[in-house]
Amino acid sequence: MRYLTIALTKGRLASKTLALLEEIGITCEEMKDKNTRKLIFVNEELKLKFFLAKGPDVPTYVEYGAADIGVVGRDTILEEGRKLYEVMDLGFGKCRMCICGPQTAKPLLETNQLIRVATKYPNIAKDYFYNKKHQTVEIIKLNGSIELAPIVGLSEVICDIVETGSTLRENGLSVLEEVCPLSARMVVNQVSMKMESDRISDLIQKLKKVIKEA
Ligand code: PRP
């Protein structure tokens, strides 16, 4: 039996994924050591390998088959547009992709003005404004703290993730439009899905069962 390799998104998504996997009897003790500098972890008994990667890299590893399976946010899947199968919603990491800004920007959206949109997700923003809203905008790519952009006058609005809404509230911004709901998803390499269909389907069925019972 060959190893199945699973790529996890570093941080909270990885911890939640590992907790979920534990519920179906898949553990990886070496991964729990917070001080380890190891990059790849093995469960010899189950012939599984795990590694942690930055979110945007997870779909890349999965598309190329360096990982058979990945766990990543839907925001990243949409943004990266990689060729892979999205097989299940894991039900955690729930949040929304939204267009946000000061209330004064609302009429600019309603009347399809040529505005600037700051975002970490240029492809999602382009798809929303160009294909869904048919509004011409200028997209400005940023790498973090997106809420700063309308405050300092870089853009009129932002396209960003809203979870609790507290970052927006504390900065005098609001959700002006909703783009789509988000959560953690399991993705599978297209060849692995065929070659390892029994093991992967079994994993999906078990996970679906514990998620349903939760
Ligand atoms: C994300 C997102 C928002 C914030 C939303 O940023 O970009 O800024 O979380 O969460 P809230 O609605 O619960 O306040 P993250 O903390 O991932 O960091 P970043 O700003 O570097 O992208």
PDB file of C-alpha atoms in Angstrom, residues 2-212:
ATOM      1  CA  ARG A   2       1.417   3.398  -0.918  1.00  0.00           C
ATOM      2  CA  TYR A   3       1.320   6.437   1.344  1.00  0.00           C
ATOM      3  CA  LEU A   4      -1.550   8.877   0.979  1.00  0.00           C
ATOM      4  CA  THR A   5      -0.295  12.408   1.505  1.00  0.00           C
ATOM      5  CA  ILE A   6      -2.463  15.075   3.120  1.00  0.00           C
ATOM      6  CA  ALA A   7      -1.619  18.801   2.946  1.00  0.00           C
ATOM      7  CA  LEU A   8      -3.029  20.910   5.763  1.00  0.00           C
ATOM      8  CA  THR A   9      -3.298  24.692   5.968  1.00  0.00           C
ATOM      9  CA  LYS A  10      -0.985  25.951   8.742  1.00  0.00           C
ATOM     10  CA  GLY A  11      -2.718  27.431  11.758  1.00  0.00           C
ATOM     11  CA  ARG A  12      -6.271  27.101  13.008  1.00  0.00           C
ATOM     12  CA  LEU A  13      -7.512  25.065  10.054  1.00  0.00           C
ATOM     13  CA  ALA A  14      -4.792  22.448  10.658  1.00  0.00           C
ATOM     14  CA  SER A  15      -5.653  22.112  14.372  1.00  0.00           C
ATOM     15  CA  LYS A  16      -9.338  21.708  13.585  1.00  0.00           C
ATOM     16  CA  THR A  17      -8.610  19.210  10.811  1.00  0.00           C
ATOM     17  CA  LEU A  18      -6.403  17.123  13.111  1.00  0.00           C
ATOM     18  CA  ALA A  19      -9.119  17.137  15.797  1.00  0.00           C
ATOM     19  CA  LEU A  20     -11.656  15.945  13.212  1.00  0.00           C
ATOM     20  CA  LEU A  21      -9.308  13.227  11.917  1.00  0.00           C
ATOM     21  CA  GLU A  22      -8.780  12.016  15.484  1.00  0.00           C
ATOM     22  CA  GLU A  23     -12.501  11.408  15.763  1.00  0.00           C
ATOM     23  CA  ILE A  24     -12.252   8.822  12.998  1.00  0.00           C
ATOM     24  CA  GLY A  25      -9.142   7.237  14.502  1.00  0.00           C
ATOM     25  CA  ILE A  26      -6.518   8.989  12.404  1.00  0.00           C
ATOM     26  CA  THR A  27      -3.827  10.420  14.619  1.00  0.00           C
ATOM     27  CA  CYS A  28      -0.394  11.831  14.093  1.00  0.00           C
ATOM     28  CA  GLU A  29       1.372  12.156  17.429  1.00  0.00           C
ATOM     29  CA  GLU A  30       4.539  13.798  16.036  1.00  0.00           C
ATOM     30  CA  MET A  31       2.475  16.664  14.689  1.00  0.00           C
ATOM     31  CA  LYS A  32       1.252  17.702  18.116  1.00  0.00           C
ATOM     32  CA  ASP A  33       4.722  18.822  19.221  1.00  0.00           C
ATOM     33  CA  LYS A  34       4.465  22.632  18.927  1.00  0.00           C
ATOM     34  CA  ASN A  35       8.268  23.088  18.931  1.00  0.00           C
ATOM     35  CA  THR A  36       9.090  20.721  16.124  1.00  0.00           C
ATOM     36  CA  ARG A  37      10.755  22.062  12.966  1.00  0.00           C
ATOM     37  CA  LYS A  38       9.874  18.917  11.044  1.00  0.00           C
ATOM     38  CA  LEU A  39       7.935  19.529   7.863  1.00  0.00           C
ATOM     39  CA  ILE A  40       6.478  16.119   7.167  1.00  0.00           C
ATOM     40  CA  PHE A  41       4.822  13.700   9.581  1.00  0.00           C
ATOM     41  CA  VAL A  42       4.119  10.041   9.077  1.00  0.00           C
ATOM     42  CA  ASN A  43       1.607   7.571  10.429  1.00  0.00           C
ATOM     43  CA  GLU A  44       3.279   4.276   9.444  1.00  0.00           C
ATOM     44  CA  GLU A  45       0.401   2.099  10.526  1.00  0.00           C
ATOM     45  CA  LEU A  46      -2.179   3.850   8.361  1.00  0.00           C
ATOM     46  CA  LYS A  47       0.322   4.650   5.600  1.00  0.00           C
ATOM     47  CA  LEU A  48      -0.462   8.355   5.777  1.00  0.00           C
ATOM     48  CA  LYS A  49       1.807  11.379   5.483  1.00  0.00           C
ATOM     49  CA  PHE A  50       0.883  14.891   6.559  1.00  0.00           C
ATOM     50  CA  PHE A  51       2.463  18.242   5.922  1.00  0.00           C
ATOM     51  CA  LEU A  52       1.660  21.840   6.742  1.00  0.00           C
ATOM     52  CA  ALA A  53       1.685  24.538   4.084  1.00  0.00           C
ATOM     53  CA  LYS A  54       0.583  28.131   3.614  1.00  0.00           C
ATOM     54  CA  GLY A  55      -3.057  28.255   2.472  1.00  0.00           C
ATOM     55  CA  PRO A  56      -2.479  29.412  -1.123  1.00  0.00           C
ATOM     56  CA  ASP A  57       0.116  26.635  -1.623  1.00  0.00           C
ATOM     57  CA  VAL A  58      -2.233  23.794  -0.612  1.00  0.00           C
ATOM     58  CA  PRO A  59      -4.187  23.737  -3.929  1.00  0.00           C
ATOM     59  CA  THR A  60      -0.843  23.830  -5.788  1.00  0.00           C
ATOM     60  CA  TYR A  61       0.475  20.733  -3.969  1.00  0.00           C
ATOM     61  CA  VAL A  62      -2.827  18.962  -4.632  1.00  0.00           C
ATOM     62  CA  GLU A  63      -3.083  19.881  -8.317  1.00  0.00           C
ATOM     63  CA  TYR A  64       0.438  18.570  -8.991  1.00  0.00           C
ATOM     64  CA  GLY A  65      -0.177  15.400  -6.959  1.00  0.00           C
ATOM     65  CA  ALA A  66       2.519  16.164  -4.361  1.00  0.00           C
ATOM     66  CA  ALA A  67      -0.403  15.804  -1.956  1.00  0.00           C
ATOM     67  CA  ASP A  68      -3.328  13.499  -2.700  1.00  0.00           C
ATOM     68  CA  ILE A  69      -5.637  15.391  -0.379  1.00  0.00           C
ATOM     69  CA  GLY A  70      -5.706  18.943   0.970  1.00  0.00           C
ATOM     70  CA  VAL A  71      -7.675  20.896   3.520  1.00  0.00           C
ATOM     71  CA  VAL A  72      -8.038  24.574   2.708  1.00  0.00           C
ATOM     72  CA  GLY A  73     -10.499  27.471   2.891  1.00  0.00           C
ATOM     73  CA  ARG A  74     -12.961  27.949   0.035  1.00  0.00           C
ATOM     74  CA  ASP A  75     -11.600  31.497  -0.376  1.00  0.00           C
ATOM     75  CA  THR A  76      -8.221  30.052  -1.337  1.00  0.00           C
ATOM     76  CA  ILE A  77      -9.741  27.437  -3.658  1.00  0.00           C
ATOM     77  CA  LEU A  78     -11.689  30.140  -5.522  1.00  0.00           C
ATOM     78  CA  GLU A  79      -8.723  32.494  -5.656  1.00  0.00           C
ATOM     79  CA  GLU A  80      -6.191  29.917  -6.843  1.00  0.00           C
ATOM     80  CA  GLY A  81      -8.479  28.299  -9.457  1.00  0.00           C
ATOM     81  CA  ARG A  82      -6.458  25.070  -9.533  1.00  0.00           C
ATOM     82  CA  LYS A  83      -7.583  21.846 -11.214  1.00  0.00           C
ATOM     83  CA  LEU A  84      -8.753  19.618  -8.364  1.00  0.00           C
ATOM     84  CA  TYR A  85     -11.882  18.057  -6.921  1.00  0.00           C
ATOM     85  CA  GLU A  86     -13.571  19.809  -4.027  1.00  0.00           C
ATOM     86  CA  VAL A  87     -15.114  16.828  -2.262  1.00  0.00           C
ATOM     87  CA  MET A  88     -16.539  18.055   1.018  1.00  0.00           C
ATOM     88  CA  ASP A  89     -17.422  20.926   3.273  1.00  0.00           C
ATOM     89  CA  LEU A  90     -15.797  20.261   6.646  1.00  0.00           C
ATOM     90  CA  GLY A  91     -18.166  22.652   8.391  1.00  0.00           C
ATOM     91  CA  PHE A  92     -15.558  24.686  10.274  1.00  0.00           C
ATOM     92  CA  GLY A  93     -13.749  27.921   9.450  1.00  0.00           C
ATOM     93  CA  LYS A  94     -17.095  29.445   8.533  1.00  0.00           C
ATOM     94  CA  CYS A  95     -16.988  33.074   7.396  1.00  0.00           C
ATOM     95  CA  ARG A  96     -18.073  35.248   4.443  1.00  0.00           C
ATOM     96  CA  MET A  97     -16.334  37.002   1.569  1.00  0.00           C
ATOM     97  CA  CYS A  98     -17.744  40.514   1.524  1.00  0.00           C
ATOM     98  CA  ILE A  99     -17.404  43.921  -0.039  1.00  0.00           C
ATOM     99  CA  CYS A 100     -16.881  46.283   2.891  1.00  0.00           C
ATOM    100  CA  GLY A 101     -16.242  49.952   3.404  1.00  0.00           C
ATOM    101  CA  PRO A 102     -17.651  53.047   5.045  1.00  0.00           C
ATOM    102  CA  GLN A 103     -21.425  53.537   4.622  1.00  0.00           C
ATOM    103  CA  THR A 104     -20.629  56.461   2.300  1.00  0.00           C
ATOM    104  CA  ALA A 105     -19.332  53.965  -0.272  1.00  0.00           C
ATOM    105  CA  LYS A 106     -22.700  52.219  -0.590  1.00  0.00           C
ATOM    106  CA  PRO A 107     -24.072  54.556  -3.309  1.00  0.00           C
ATOM    107  CA  LEU A 108     -20.855  54.041  -5.305  1.00  0.00           C
ATOM    108  CA  LEU A 109     -21.624  50.338  -5.425  1.00  0.00           C
ATOM    109  CA  GLU A 110     -25.290  50.866  -6.195  1.00  0.00           C
ATOM    110  CA  THR A 111     -24.573  53.139  -9.149  1.00  0.00           C
ATOM    111  CA  ASN A 112     -21.685  51.039 -10.522  1.00  0.00           C
ATOM    112  CA  GLN A 113     -19.051  53.771 -10.195  1.00  0.00           C
ATOM    113  CA  LEU A 114     -15.439  53.205 -11.225  1.00  0.00           C
ATOM    114  CA  ILE A 115     -14.048  52.655  -7.730  1.00  0.00           C
ATOM    115  CA  ARG A 116     -10.904  51.134  -6.272  1.00  0.00           C
ATOM    116  CA  VAL A 117     -11.169  47.791  -4.492  1.00  0.00           C
ATOM    117  CA  ALA A 118      -8.329  46.667  -2.219  1.00  0.00           C
ATOM    118  CA  THR A 119      -8.050  42.929  -1.614  1.00  0.00           C
ATOM    119  CA  LYS A 120      -5.898  39.905  -0.936  1.00  0.00           C
ATOM    120  CA  TYR A 121      -8.190  38.068  -3.389  1.00  0.00           C
ATOM    121  CA  PRO A 122      -7.935  39.809  -6.804  1.00  0.00           C
ATOM    122  CA  ASN A 123      -9.446  36.894  -8.741  1.00  0.00           C
ATOM    123  CA  ILE A 124     -12.491  36.643  -6.479  1.00  0.00           C
ATOM    124  CA  ALA A 125     -12.941  40.427  -6.622  1.00  0.00           C
ATOM    125  CA  LYS A 126     -12.604  40.449 -10.436  1.00  0.00           C
ATOM    126  CA  ASP A 127     -15.110  37.653 -10.835  1.00  0.00           C
ATOM    127  CA  TYR A 128     -17.589  39.400  -8.538  1.00  0.00           C
ATOM    128  CA  PHE A 129     -17.352  42.875 -10.051  1.00  0.00           C
ATOM    129  CA  TYR A 130     -16.815  41.972 -13.709  1.00  0.00           C
ATOM    130  CA  ASN A 131     -18.850  38.802 -14.158  1.00  0.00           C
ATOM    131  CA  LYS A 132     -21.587  39.098 -11.551  1.00  0.00           C
ATOM    132  CA  LYS A 133     -22.108  42.854 -11.113  1.00  0.00           C
ATOM    133  CA  HIS A 134     -20.832  44.059 -14.489  1.00  0.00           C
ATOM    134  CA  GLN A 135     -19.135  46.971 -12.703  1.00  0.00           C
ATOM    135  CA  THR A 136     -15.746  48.207 -13.909  1.00  0.00           C
ATOM    136  CA  VAL A 137     -13.411  48.707 -10.944  1.00  0.00           C
ATOM    137  CA  GLU A 138      -9.706  49.041 -10.266  1.00  0.00           C
ATOM    138  CA  ILE A 139      -8.408  46.159  -8.181  1.00  0.00           C
ATOM    139  CA  ILE A 140      -5.484  46.803  -5.851  1.00  0.00           C
ATOM    140  CA  LYS A 141      -3.726  43.735  -4.442  1.00  0.00           C
ATOM    141  CA  LEU A 142      -2.684  43.884  -0.781  1.00  0.00           C
ATOM    142  CA  ASN A 143      -1.250  41.205   1.475  1.00  0.00           C
ATOM    143  CA  GLY A 144      -2.939  41.824   4.819  1.00  0.00           C
ATOM    144  CA  SER A 145      -4.713  44.276   7.128  1.00  0.00           C
ATOM    145  CA  ILE A 146      -6.970  45.066   4.173  1.00  0.00           C
ATOM    146  CA  GLU A 147      -9.275  47.188   6.353  1.00  0.00           C
ATOM    147  CA  LEU A 148      -6.596  49.889   6.360  1.00  0.00           C
ATOM    148  CA  ALA A 149      -7.121  50.677   2.672  1.00  0.00           C
ATOM    149  CA  PRO A 150     -10.414  52.645   2.862  1.00  0.00           C
ATOM    150  CA  ILE A 151      -9.330  54.278   6.127  1.00  0.00           C
ATOM    151  CA  VAL A 152      -6.185  55.800   4.652  1.00  0.00           C
ATOM    152  CA  GLY A 153      -7.756  56.527   1.258  1.00  0.00           C
ATOM    153  CA  LEU A 154      -6.116  53.821  -0.848  1.00  0.00           C
ATOM    154  CA  SER A 155      -9.478  52.479  -1.989  1.00  0.00           C
ATOM    155  CA  GLU A 156     -13.194  53.140  -1.624  1.00  0.00           C
ATOM    156  CA  VAL A 157     -14.010  49.552  -0.624  1.00  0.00           C
ATOM    157  CA  ILE A 158     -12.349  46.225   0.144  1.00  0.00           C
ATOM    158  CA  CYS A 159     -13.141  42.639  -0.789  1.00  0.00           C
ATOM    159  CA  ASP A 160     -12.241  40.610   2.285  1.00  0.00           C
ATOM    160  CA  ILE A 161     -13.150  37.883   4.740  1.00  0.00           C
ATOM    161  CA  VAL A 162     -15.562  38.718   7.545  1.00  0.00           C
ATOM    162  CA  GLU A 163     -15.813  36.293  10.416  1.00  0.00           C
ATOM    163  CA  THR A 164     -17.088  37.955  13.614  1.00  0.00           C
ATOM    164  CA  GLY A 165     -17.216  41.429  12.056  1.00  0.00           C
ATOM    165  CA  SER A 166     -15.209  42.930  14.909  1.00  0.00           C
ATOM    166  CA  THR A 167     -12.319  44.175  12.726  1.00  0.00           C
ATOM    167  CA  LEU A 168     -14.841  46.101  10.618  1.00  0.00           C
ATOM    168  CA  ARG A 169     -16.722  47.499  13.640  1.00  0.00           C
ATOM    169  CA  GLU A 170     -13.568  48.638  15.404  1.00  0.00           C
ATOM    170  CA  ASN A 171     -12.545  50.526  12.279  1.00  0.00           C
ATOM    171  CA  GLY A 172     -15.853  52.168  11.393  1.00  0.00           C
ATOM    172  CA  LEU A 173     -16.501  49.961   8.378  1.00  0.00           C
ATOM    173  CA  SER A 174     -19.473  47.751   7.449  1.00  0.00           C
ATOM    174  CA  VAL A 175     -20.419  44.919   5.149  1.00  0.00           C
ATOM    175  CA  LEU A 176     -21.883  46.564   2.051  1.00  0.00           C
ATOM    176  CA  GLU A 177     -22.433  43.475  -0.118  1.00  0.00           C
ATOM    177  CA  GLU A 178     -21.926  39.749   0.355  1.00  0.00           C
ATOM    178  CA  VAL A 179     -19.896  37.856  -2.236  1.00  0.00           C
ATOM    179  CA  CYS A 180     -20.174  34.264  -0.967  1.00  0.00           C
ATOM    180  CA  PRO A 181     -20.118  32.062   2.138  1.00  0.00           C
ATOM    181  CA  LEU A 182     -16.833  30.332   3.021  1.00  0.00           C
ATOM    182  CA  SER A 183     -15.651  27.359   5.096  1.00  0.00           C
ATOM    183  CA  ALA A 184     -12.906  24.736   5.143  1.00  0.00           C
ATOM    184  CA  ARG A 185     -13.072  22.231   2.292  1.00  0.00           C
ATOM    185  CA  MET A 186     -11.396  18.943   1.512  1.00  0.00           C
ATOM    186  CA  VAL A 187      -9.847  18.841  -1.955  1.00  0.00           C
ATOM    187  CA  VAL A 188      -8.470  15.844  -3.832  1.00  0.00           C
ATOM    188  CA  ASN A 189      -6.015  15.426  -6.697  1.00  0.00           C
ATOM    189  CA  GLN A 190      -7.883  14.321  -9.825  1.00  0.00           C
ATOM    190  CA  VAL A 191      -5.655  11.297 -10.533  1.00  0.00           C
ATOM    191  CA  SER A 192      -5.543  10.210  -6.859  1.00  0.00           C
ATOM    192  CA  MET A 193      -9.336  10.252  -6.791  1.00  0.00           C
ATOM    193  CA  LYS A 194      -9.283   7.491  -9.434  1.00  0.00           C
ATOM    194  CA  MET A 195      -6.193   5.549  -8.370  1.00  0.00           C
ATOM    195  CA  GLU A 196      -6.937   5.579  -4.631  1.00  0.00           C
ATOM    196  CA  SER A 197     -10.701   5.836  -4.837  1.00  0.00           C
ATOM    197  CA  ASP A 198     -11.397   3.165  -2.173  1.00  0.00           C
ATOM    198  CA  ARG A 199      -9.207   4.713   0.525  1.00  0.00           C
ATOM    199  CA  ILE A 200     -10.247   8.277  -0.274  1.00  0.00           C
ATOM    200  CA  SER A 201     -13.967   7.456  -0.466  1.00  0.00           C
ATOM    201  CA  ASP A 202     -13.720   5.589   2.833  1.00  0.00           C
ATOM    202  CA  LEU A 203     -12.097   8.633   4.449  1.00  0.00           C
ATOM    203  CA  ILE A 204     -14.784  10.952   3.047  1.00  0.00           C
ATOM    204  CA  GLN A 205     -17.626   8.681   4.235  1.00  0.00           C
ATOM    205  CA  LYS A 206     -16.201   8.469   7.758  1.00  0.00           C
ATOM    206  CA  LEU A 207     -15.695  12.210   7.979  1.00  0.00           C
ATOM    207  CA  LYS A 208     -19.187  12.917   6.652  1.00  0.00           C
ATOM    208  CA  LYS A 209     -20.605  10.615   9.328  1.00  0.00           C
ATOM    209  CA  VAL A 210     -18.857  12.352  12.262  1.00  0.00           C
ATOM    210  CA  ILE A 211     -19.699  15.798  10.889  1.00  0.00           C
ATOM    211  CA  LYS A 212     -23.376  14.826  10.580  1.00  0.00           C
TER     212      LYS A 212
END
